[in-house]
Amino acid sequence: YAQQNRSKPTPAEDTLWNALKNKQLKGIKFRRQHPIGIFIVDFYCHAAQLAIEIDGAYHLEANQQEYDHNRTMMLQEAGIREIRFSNEAVLNDLEGVLEKILEVIESK
């Protein structure tokens, strides 16, 4: 399923991946559509134990918010931090998103 997701990224995922791949962000390695337990996170940095999620409009639905909350709690229990960005944030303020990612990584 992760491999299938990699072949069909959303425009926001593709935009962020183009900025993260090949250690372009300060030499930090990221993986995309990375399995962690029963979940697949959009992007993952193993060195920082950081999962990055890019959320579309369906994440505003109540049942999806509950699922996302439970998933976040399970990731935290595994020692993994998670940050989320909307599709719009990635597409309209990529530099701000990258700054926030670096801020979280450096705050470890």
XYZ file of C-alpha atoms in Angstrom:
108
model
C 0.000 0.000 0.000
C 2.867 2.401 0.807
C 4.440 1.686 -2.576
C 1.109 2.332 -4.282
C 0.783 5.657 -2.441
C 4.270 6.654 -3.585
C 3.240 6.245 -7.204
C 0.178 8.520 -6.839
C 1.139 11.489 -4.645
C -1.183 14.425 -4.148
C 0.084 17.756 -5.522
C 0.956 18.856 -1.960
C 2.830 15.626 -1.215
C 4.722 15.939 -4.486
C 5.653 19.556 -3.720
C 6.944 18.749 -0.242
C 8.773 15.634 -1.427
C 10.585 17.673 -4.081
C 11.893 19.884 -1.275
C 12.828 17.020 1.092
C 14.212 14.262 -1.144
C 17.920 13.639 -1.556
C 18.705 15.312 1.786
C 17.964 18.758 0.320
C 16.789 20.133 3.670
C 20.018 20.683 5.619
C 21.274 17.188 4.784
C 18.401 15.506 6.646
C 17.119 12.216 5.224
C 13.372 11.770 4.802
C 11.341 8.847 3.531
C 7.921 9.150 1.959
C 4.902 6.936 2.493
C 6.806 5.157 5.223
C 5.190 2.280 7.179
C 5.331 2.533 10.965
C 3.540 -0.375 12.597
C 0.049 -0.516 11.133
C 0.251 3.068 9.826
C 1.786 4.707 6.791
C 2.998 8.252 7.352
C 3.370 10.691 4.480
C 6.975 11.569 5.375
C 9.308 10.267 8.046
C 12.707 11.299 9.381
C 14.183 8.408 11.335
C 17.051 10.438 12.838
C 14.591 12.898 14.389
C 11.802 10.340 14.920
C 9.473 12.756 13.179
C 6.402 11.940 11.097
C 4.981 14.597 8.791
C 1.411 14.428 7.565
C -0.143 16.464 4.768
C -3.877 16.792 5.330
C -6.598 17.330 2.776
C -10.134 18.507 3.491
C -11.358 15.061 4.577
C -9.249 15.401 7.728
C -11.832 17.933 8.929
C -14.501 15.228 9.181
C -15.262 14.075 12.726
C -14.539 10.379 12.172
C -11.237 11.173 10.430
C -10.249 13.559 13.245
C -10.860 10.794 15.779
C -8.771 8.348 13.729
C -5.989 10.943 13.342
C -6.014 11.649 17.082
C -5.753 7.959 17.972
C -2.996 7.468 15.445
C -1.070 10.453 16.808
C -1.351 9.034 20.321
C -0.045 5.642 19.169
C 2.880 7.259 17.348
C 3.703 9.312 20.444
C 3.672 6.155 22.565
C 6.290 4.775 20.156
C 8.428 7.889 20.690
C 7.576 9.464 17.347
C 6.639 13.111 17.088
C 4.129 14.116 14.437
C 3.420 17.418 12.745
C 0.631 18.143 10.320
C 0.245 20.637 7.536
C -2.711 21.338 5.287
C -2.430 20.901 1.548
C -2.901 24.656 1.249
C 0.009 25.418 3.589
C 2.366 23.252 1.544
C 1.204 24.636 -1.787
C 1.021 28.301 -0.721
C 3.796 28.609 1.895
C 6.373 25.904 1.274
C 9.168 27.967 2.839
C 7.131 28.382 6.030
C 6.440 24.644 6.136
C 10.141 23.837 5.710
C 11.055 26.336 8.444
C 8.561 24.686 10.814
C 9.950 21.218 10.034
C 13.480 22.427 10.825
C 12.267 24.120 14.010
C 10.683 20.876 15.230
C 13.751 18.810 14.334
C 16.104 21.250 16.044
C 13.918 21.365 19.179
C 14.523 17.669 19.865
